[in-house]
Tab-separated table of C-alpha atoms in Angstrom:
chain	number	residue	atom	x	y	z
S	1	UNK	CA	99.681	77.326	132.708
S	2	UNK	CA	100.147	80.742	134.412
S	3	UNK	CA	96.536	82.304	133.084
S	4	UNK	CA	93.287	81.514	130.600
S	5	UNK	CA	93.374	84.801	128.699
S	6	UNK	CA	95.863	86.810	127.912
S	7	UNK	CA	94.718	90.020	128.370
S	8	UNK	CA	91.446	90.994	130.418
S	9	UNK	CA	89.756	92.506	127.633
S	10	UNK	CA	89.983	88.736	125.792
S	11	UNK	CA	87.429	87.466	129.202
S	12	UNK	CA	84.176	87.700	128.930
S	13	UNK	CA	83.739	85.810	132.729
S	14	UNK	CA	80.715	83.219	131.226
S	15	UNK	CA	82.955	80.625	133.711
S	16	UNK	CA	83.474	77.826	130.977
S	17	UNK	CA	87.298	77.703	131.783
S	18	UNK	CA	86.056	77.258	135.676
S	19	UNK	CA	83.379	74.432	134.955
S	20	UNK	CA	85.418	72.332	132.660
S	21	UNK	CA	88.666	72.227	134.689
S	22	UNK	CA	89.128	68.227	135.621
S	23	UNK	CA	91.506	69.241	138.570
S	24	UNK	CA	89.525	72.128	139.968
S	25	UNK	CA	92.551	74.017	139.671
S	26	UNK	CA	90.470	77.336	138.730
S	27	UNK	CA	88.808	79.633	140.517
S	28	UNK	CA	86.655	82.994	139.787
S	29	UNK	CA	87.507	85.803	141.629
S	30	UNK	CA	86.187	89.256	141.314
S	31	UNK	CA	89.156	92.136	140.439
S	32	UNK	CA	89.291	95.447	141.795
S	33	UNK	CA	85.880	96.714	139.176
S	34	UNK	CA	83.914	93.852	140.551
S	35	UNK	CA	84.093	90.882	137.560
S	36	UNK	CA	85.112	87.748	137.994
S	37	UNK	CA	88.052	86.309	136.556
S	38	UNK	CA	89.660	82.937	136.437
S	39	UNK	CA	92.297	82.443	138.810
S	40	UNK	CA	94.701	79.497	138.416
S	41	UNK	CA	96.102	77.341	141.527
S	42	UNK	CA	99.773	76.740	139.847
S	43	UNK	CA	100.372	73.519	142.280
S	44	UNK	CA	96.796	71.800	140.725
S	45	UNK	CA	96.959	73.063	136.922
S	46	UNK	CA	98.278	69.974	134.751
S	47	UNK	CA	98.807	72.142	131.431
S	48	UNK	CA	96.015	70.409	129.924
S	49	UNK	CA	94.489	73.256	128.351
S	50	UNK	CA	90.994	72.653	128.505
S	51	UNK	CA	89.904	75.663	129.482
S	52	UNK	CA	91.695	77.107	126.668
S	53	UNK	CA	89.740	74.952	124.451
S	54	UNK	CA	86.631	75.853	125.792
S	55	UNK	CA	87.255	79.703	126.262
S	56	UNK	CA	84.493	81.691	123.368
S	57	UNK	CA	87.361	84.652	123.317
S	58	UNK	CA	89.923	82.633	122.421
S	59	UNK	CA	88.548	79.827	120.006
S	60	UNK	CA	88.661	80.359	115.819
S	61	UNK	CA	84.718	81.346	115.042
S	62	UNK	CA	83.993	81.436	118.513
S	63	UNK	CA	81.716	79.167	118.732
S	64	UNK	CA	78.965	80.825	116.144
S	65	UNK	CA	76.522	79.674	113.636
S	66	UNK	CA	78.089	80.689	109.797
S	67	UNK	CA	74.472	80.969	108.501
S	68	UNK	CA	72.545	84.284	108.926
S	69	UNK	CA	69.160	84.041	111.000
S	70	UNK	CA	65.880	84.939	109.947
S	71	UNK	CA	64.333	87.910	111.416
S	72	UNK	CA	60.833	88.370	113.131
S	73	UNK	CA	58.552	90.744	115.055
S	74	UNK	CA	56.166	88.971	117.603
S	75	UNK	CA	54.465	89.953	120.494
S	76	UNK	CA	52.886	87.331	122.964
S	77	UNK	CA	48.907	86.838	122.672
S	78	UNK	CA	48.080	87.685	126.382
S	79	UNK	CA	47.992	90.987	127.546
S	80	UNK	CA	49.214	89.599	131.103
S	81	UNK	CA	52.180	88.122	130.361
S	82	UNK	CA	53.299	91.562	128.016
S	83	UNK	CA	52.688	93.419	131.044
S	84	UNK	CA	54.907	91.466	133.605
S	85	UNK	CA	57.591	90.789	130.563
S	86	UNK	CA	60.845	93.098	129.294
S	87	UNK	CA	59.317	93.371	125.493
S	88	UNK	CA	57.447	91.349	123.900
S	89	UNK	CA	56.747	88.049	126.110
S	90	UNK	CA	59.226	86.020	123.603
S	91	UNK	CA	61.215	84.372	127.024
S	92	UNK	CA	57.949	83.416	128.438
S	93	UNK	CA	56.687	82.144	125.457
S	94	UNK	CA	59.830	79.575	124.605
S	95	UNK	CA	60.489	78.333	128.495
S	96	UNK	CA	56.459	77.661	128.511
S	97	UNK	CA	57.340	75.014	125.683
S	98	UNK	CA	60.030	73.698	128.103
S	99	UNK	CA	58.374	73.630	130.770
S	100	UNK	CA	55.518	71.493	128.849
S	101	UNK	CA	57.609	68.992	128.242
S	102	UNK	CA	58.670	68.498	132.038
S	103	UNK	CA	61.744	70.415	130.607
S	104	UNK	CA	64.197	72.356	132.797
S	105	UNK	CA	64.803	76.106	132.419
S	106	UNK	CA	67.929	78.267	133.464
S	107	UNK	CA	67.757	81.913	133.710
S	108	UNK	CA	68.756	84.836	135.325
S	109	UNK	CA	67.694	85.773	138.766
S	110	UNK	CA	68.138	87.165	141.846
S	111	UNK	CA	68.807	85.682	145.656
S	112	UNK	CA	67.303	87.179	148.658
S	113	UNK	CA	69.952	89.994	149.028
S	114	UNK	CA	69.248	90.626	145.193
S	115	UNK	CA	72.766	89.598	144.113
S	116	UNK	CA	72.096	88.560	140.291
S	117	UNK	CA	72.692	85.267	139.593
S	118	UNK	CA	71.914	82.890	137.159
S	119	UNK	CA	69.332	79.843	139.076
S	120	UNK	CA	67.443	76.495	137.645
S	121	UNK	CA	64.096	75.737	137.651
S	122	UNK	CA	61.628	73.277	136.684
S	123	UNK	CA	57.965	75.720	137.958
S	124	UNK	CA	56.290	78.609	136.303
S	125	UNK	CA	57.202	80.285	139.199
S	126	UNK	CA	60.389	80.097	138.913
S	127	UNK	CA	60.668	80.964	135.061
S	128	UNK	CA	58.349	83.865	135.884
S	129	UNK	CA	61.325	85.603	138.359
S	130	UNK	CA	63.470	85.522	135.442
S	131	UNK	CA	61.638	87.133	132.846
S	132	UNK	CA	62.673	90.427	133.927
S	133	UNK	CA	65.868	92.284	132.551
S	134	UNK	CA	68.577	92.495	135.595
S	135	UNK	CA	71.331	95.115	134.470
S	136	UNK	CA	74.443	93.058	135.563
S	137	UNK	CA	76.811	90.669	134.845
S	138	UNK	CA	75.437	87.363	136.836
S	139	UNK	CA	76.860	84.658	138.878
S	140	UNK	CA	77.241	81.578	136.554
S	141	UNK	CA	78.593	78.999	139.869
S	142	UNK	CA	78.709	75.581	138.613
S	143	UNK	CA	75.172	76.107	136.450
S	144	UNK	CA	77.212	74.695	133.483
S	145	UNK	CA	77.635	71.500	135.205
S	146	UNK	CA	74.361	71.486	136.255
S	147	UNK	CA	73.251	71.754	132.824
S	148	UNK	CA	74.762	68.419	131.492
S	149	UNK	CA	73.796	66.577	134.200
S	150	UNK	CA	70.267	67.454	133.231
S	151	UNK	CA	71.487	66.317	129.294
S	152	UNK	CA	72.641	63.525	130.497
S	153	UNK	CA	69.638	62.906	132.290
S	154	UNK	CA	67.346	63.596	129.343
S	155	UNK	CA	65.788	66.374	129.800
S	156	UNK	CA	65.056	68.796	127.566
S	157	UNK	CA	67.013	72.273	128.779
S	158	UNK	CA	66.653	75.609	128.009
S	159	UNK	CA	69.791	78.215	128.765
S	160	UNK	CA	69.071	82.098	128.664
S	161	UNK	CA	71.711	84.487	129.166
S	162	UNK	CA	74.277	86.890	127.413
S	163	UNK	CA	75.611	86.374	123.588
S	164	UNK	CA	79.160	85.541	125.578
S	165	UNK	CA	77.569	82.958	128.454
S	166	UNK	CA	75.975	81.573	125.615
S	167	UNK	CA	78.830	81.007	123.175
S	168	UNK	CA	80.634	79.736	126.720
S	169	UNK	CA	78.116	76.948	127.375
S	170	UNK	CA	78.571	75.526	123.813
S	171	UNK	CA	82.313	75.328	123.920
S	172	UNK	CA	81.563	73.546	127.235
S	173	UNK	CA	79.339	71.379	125.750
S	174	UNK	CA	81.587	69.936	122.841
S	175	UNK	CA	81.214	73.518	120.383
S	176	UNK	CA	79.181	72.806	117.047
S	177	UNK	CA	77.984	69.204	118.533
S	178	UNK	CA	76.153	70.286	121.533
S	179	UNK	CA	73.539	68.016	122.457
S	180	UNK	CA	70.018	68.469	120.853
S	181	UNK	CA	67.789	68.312	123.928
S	182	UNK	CA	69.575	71.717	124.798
S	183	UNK	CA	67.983	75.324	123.626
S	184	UNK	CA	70.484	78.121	124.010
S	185	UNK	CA	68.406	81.516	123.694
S	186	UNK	CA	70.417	85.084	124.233
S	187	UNK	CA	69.798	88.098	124.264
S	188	UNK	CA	71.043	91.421	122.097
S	189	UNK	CA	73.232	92.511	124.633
S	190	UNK	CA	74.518	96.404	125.300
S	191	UNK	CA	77.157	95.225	127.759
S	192	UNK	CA	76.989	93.682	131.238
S	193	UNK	CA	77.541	95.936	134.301
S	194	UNK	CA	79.666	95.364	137.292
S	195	UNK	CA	78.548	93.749	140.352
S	196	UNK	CA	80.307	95.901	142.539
S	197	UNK	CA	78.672	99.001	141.476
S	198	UNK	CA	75.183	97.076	141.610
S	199	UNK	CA	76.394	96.265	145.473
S	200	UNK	CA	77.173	99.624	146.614
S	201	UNK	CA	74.191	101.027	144.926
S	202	UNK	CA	72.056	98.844	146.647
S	203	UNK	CA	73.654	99.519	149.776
S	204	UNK	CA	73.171	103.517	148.490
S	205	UNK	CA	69.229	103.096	148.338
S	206	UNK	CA	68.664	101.646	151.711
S	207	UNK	CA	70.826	104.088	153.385
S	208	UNK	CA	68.513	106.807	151.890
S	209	UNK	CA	65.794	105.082	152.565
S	210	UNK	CA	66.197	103.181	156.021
S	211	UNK	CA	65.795	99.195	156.104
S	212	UNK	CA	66.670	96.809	153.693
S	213	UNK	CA	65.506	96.160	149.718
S	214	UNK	CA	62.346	94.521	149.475
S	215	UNK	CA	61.518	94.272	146.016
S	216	UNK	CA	63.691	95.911	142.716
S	217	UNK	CA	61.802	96.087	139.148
S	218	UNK	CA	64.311	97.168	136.432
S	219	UNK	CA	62.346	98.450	133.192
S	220	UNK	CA	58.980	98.541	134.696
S	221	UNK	CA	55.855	98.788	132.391
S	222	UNK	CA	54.224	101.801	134.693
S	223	UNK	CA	55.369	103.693	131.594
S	224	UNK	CA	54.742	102.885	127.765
S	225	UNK	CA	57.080	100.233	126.521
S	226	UNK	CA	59.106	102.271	123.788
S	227	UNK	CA	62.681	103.332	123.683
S	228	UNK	CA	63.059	106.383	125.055
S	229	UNK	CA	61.287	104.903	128.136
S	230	UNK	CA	63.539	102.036	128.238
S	231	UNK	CA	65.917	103.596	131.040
S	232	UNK	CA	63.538	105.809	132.628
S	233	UNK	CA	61.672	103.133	135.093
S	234	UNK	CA	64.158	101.290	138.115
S	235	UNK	CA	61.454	100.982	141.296
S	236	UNK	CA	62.174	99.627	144.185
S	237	UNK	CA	60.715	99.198	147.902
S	238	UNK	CA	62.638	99.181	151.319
S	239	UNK	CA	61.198	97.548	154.644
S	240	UNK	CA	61.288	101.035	156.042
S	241	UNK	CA	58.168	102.106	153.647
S	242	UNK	CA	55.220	101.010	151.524
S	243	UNK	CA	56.324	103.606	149.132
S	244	UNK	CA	57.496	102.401	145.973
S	245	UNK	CA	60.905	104.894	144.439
S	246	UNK	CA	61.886	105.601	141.271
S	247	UNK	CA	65.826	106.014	140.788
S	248	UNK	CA	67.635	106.492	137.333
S	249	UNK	CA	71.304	107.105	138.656
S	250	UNK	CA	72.444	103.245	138.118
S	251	UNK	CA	70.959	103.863	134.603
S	252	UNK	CA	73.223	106.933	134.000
S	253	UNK	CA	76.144	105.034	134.876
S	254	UNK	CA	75.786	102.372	132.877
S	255	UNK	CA	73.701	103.764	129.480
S	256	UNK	CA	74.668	107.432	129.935
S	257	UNK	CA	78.682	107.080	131.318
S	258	UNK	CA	79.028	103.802	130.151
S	259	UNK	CA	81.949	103.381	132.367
S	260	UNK	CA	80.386	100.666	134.900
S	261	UNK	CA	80.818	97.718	132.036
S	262	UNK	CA	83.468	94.991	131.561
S	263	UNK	CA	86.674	95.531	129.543
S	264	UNK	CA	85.550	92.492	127.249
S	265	UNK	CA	82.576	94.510	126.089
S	266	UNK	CA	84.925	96.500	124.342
S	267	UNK	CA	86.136	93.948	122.762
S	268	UNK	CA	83.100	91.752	122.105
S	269	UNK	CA	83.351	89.174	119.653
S	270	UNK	CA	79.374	88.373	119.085
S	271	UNK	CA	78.422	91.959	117.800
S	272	UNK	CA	76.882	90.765	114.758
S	273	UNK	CA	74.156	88.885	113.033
S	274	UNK	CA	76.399	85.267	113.593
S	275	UNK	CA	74.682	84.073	116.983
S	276	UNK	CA	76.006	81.286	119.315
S	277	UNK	CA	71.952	80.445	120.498
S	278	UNK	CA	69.587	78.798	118.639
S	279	UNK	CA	67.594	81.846	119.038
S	280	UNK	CA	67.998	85.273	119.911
S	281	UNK	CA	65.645	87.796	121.787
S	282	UNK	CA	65.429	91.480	122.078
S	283	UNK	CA	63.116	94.183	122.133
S	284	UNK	CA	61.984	95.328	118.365
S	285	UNK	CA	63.169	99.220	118.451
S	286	UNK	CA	61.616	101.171	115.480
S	287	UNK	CA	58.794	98.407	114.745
S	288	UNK	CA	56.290	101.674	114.713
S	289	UNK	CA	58.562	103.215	111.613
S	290	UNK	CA	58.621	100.198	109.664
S	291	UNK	CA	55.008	98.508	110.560
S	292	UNK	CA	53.030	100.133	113.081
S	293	UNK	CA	50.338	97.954	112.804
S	294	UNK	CA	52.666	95.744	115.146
S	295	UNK	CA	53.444	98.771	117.949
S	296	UNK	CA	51.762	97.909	121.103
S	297	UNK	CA	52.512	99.690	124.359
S	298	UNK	CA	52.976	96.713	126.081
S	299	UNK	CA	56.208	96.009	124.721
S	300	UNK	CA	57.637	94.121	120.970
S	301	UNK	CA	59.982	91.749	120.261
S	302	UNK	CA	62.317	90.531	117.700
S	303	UNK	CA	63.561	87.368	117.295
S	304	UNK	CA	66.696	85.788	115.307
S	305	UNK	CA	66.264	82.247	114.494
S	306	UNK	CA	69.657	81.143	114.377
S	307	UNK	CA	69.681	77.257	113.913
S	308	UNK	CA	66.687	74.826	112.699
S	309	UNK	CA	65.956	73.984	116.696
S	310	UNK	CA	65.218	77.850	117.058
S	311	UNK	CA	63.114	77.463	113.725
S	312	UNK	CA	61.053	74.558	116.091
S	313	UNK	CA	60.848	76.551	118.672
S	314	UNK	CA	58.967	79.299	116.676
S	315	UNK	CA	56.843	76.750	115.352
S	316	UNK	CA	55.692	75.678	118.571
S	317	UNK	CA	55.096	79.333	120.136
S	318	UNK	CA	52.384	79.936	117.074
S	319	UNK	CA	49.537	79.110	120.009
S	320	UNK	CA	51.148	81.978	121.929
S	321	UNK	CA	52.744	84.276	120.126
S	322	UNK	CA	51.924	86.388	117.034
S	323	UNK	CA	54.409	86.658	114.757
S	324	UNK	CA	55.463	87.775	111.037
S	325	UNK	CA	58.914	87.558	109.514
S	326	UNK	CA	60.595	91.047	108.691
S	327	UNK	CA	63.670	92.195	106.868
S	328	UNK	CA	66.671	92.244	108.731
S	329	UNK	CA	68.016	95.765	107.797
S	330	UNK	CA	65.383	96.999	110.394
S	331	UNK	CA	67.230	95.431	113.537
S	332	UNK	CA	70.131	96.116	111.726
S	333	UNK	CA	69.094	100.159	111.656
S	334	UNK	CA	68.216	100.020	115.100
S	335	UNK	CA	70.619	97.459	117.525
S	336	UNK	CA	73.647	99.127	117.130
S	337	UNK	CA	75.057	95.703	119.064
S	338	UNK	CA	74.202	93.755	116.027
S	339	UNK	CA	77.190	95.699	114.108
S	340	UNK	CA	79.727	96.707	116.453
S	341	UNK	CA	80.354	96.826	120.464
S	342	UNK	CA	79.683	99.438	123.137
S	343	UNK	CA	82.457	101.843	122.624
S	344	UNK	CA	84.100	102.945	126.269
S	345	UNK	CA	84.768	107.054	126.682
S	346	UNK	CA	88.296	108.008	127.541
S	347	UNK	CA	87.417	109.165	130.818
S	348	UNK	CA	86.778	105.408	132.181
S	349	UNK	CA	90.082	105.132	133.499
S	350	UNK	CA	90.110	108.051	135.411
S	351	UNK	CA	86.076	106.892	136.921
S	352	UNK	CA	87.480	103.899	138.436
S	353	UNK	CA	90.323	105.328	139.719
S	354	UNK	CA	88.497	107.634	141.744
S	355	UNK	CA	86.289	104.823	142.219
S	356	UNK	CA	88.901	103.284	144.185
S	357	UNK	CA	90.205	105.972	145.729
S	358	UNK	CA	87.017	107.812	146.953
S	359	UNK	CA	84.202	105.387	146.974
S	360	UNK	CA	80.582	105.011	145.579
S	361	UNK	CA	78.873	107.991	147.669
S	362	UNK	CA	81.880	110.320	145.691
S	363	UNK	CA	80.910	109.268	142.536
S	364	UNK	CA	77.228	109.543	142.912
S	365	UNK	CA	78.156	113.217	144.177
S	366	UNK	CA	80.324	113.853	141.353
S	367	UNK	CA	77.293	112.324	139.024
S	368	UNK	CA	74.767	114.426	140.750
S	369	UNK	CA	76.423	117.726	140.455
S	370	UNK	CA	76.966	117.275	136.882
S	371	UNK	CA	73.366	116.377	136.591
S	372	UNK	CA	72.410	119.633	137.901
């Protein structure tokens, strides 16, 4: 077989294709806008099309529940753990309840050059480094693998990641009959970024600044925890300074352009209420128009419960969390990537070709003068 997808749009890059191959005939290899694809070796592919079977793009129903979930607002009960969280303190809340049961948690994270990544880990500590939002498409590796050896092993698992990595990891795991010690949780997702741009923007902020990163905080909670703020808050430290910066161009690029995001997200097939997680997370936009008794500063979430292990997995966060069930046509209202996908501008061809022909520092130019 000559290729997993037909056309890039149809690959979402979760890696299935890549784990499941029983010759290792596959490879992932980042194209020209920095996102992995599959790559097949022609002289070790035996036209067994696994990783056709497995692929979310490609397979009927891809992989979702057919029941609707049940909506809720919560909010985690201490004040700590909202601060250091993206919303709410939902993620915190569900790993703890892994983590109690000598349970093993996968999550998104990043390395010591802050390359994002998805990691496991069996300590608080560990769980804690992934609790913050990271605005690009991670590095999957052989995590998949790693996760039913764990099954296999017993232990209960919990897997946190995009709608798409999600929906991969089931069809890896045997689709509708994935094993019941494993909790899939995702996220509503606005797209995933590239990891080239993320690369040379890092490289962008320590030549400005002299030394090396130090420390990177995406959505930081130095501001109040509402929408508009959302975007505003992207510190980070260099080894050249104790100063702490504040820098919104990666932000413009990727919420304001939107032309830093993978094809697929175009052409996403989990834009809807139909989950491929036992239960989803997000941050509750517009809880202060519909029950502002529930606003808090410190950040809101929503949760889908998508399957009757997500429905246990609420029960068991009622020590933790507050929560109340709510109608669904108020996430509906507000996540626009509950009802359709991110919708590219027509000038995204023309940004990566310059991209490619002039480099990062041109676009940030380009970006800067039209800022102002």
């Amino acid at each position: 077989m000559e290729q997993v997808y037909d056309k890039k749009k149809d690959c979402c890059g979760c890696s299935a294709c890549y784990n499941i191959c029983p010759t290792d005939a596959i490879e992932m290899i980042a194209d020209e806008e920095g996102f992995l694809y599959p790559l097949i070796d022609q002289d070790l592919c035996i036209d067994c099309y696994e990783c056709r079977d497995v692929c979310p793009y490609i397979q009927e129903g891809h992989f979702k529940e057919e029941s609707e979930p049940d909506f809720y607002v919560a909010k985690h009960k201490d004040v700590s753990v909202l601060k250091k969280s993206t919303s709410g303190g939902a993620f915190t809340s569900i790993s703890d309840i892994i983590l109690s049961q000598g349970g093993v948690v996968y999550g998104v994270d990043f390395d010591d050059d802050f390359k994002v990544l998805h990691k496991r880990t069996e300590s608080i500590e560990g769980r804690n480094r992934m609790r913050i939002s990271k605005y690009v498409q991670s590095d999957l590796g052989t995590i998949f693998q790693e996760i039913k050896r764990d099954i296999e092993n017993e232990k209960n698992v919990l897997f946190t990641g995009t709608p798409c990595q999600n929906a991969g990891l089931r069809g890896y795991m045997g689709g509708s009959t994935y094993s019941e010690n494993l909790y899939l949780c995702d996220l509503i997702c606005h797209s995933i970024p590239s990891p080239l741009v993320w690369e040379d923007y890092k490289r962008l902020l320590e030549k400005e600044h002299g030394g090396i990163l130090t420390d990177i905080h995406f959505r930081s909670k130095i501001i109040d925890w509402t929408r508009e703020n959302s975007n505003k808050s992207f510190l980070y430290k260099t080894s050249s300074s104790d100063e702490t910066y504040n820098d919104e161009r990666y932000y413009q690029l990727f919420f304001g352009l939107k032309t830093i995001t993978r094809p697929a997200c175009a052409n996403c097939k989990f834009t809807d209420i139909h989950r491929a997680s036992d239960i989803t997370i997000a941050d509750y936009w517009g809880i202060e128009k519909y029950a502002p008794e529930w606003m808090d500063t410190m950040g809101v979430s929503v949760l889908l419960i998508n399957t009757k292990k997500g429905q246990e997995l609420l029960d068991s966060m009622n020590d933790s969390m507050h929560y109340e069930k709510r109608p669904a046509q108020e996430s509906l209202n507000e996540q626009m990537r509950l009802s359709e996908p991110v919708e590219f501008p027509d000038y995204r061809s023309q940004f990566w070709e310059d991209y490619q022909e002039y480099g990062f520092d041109y676009i940030i130019e380009q970006l800067e003068k039209a800022e102002g």
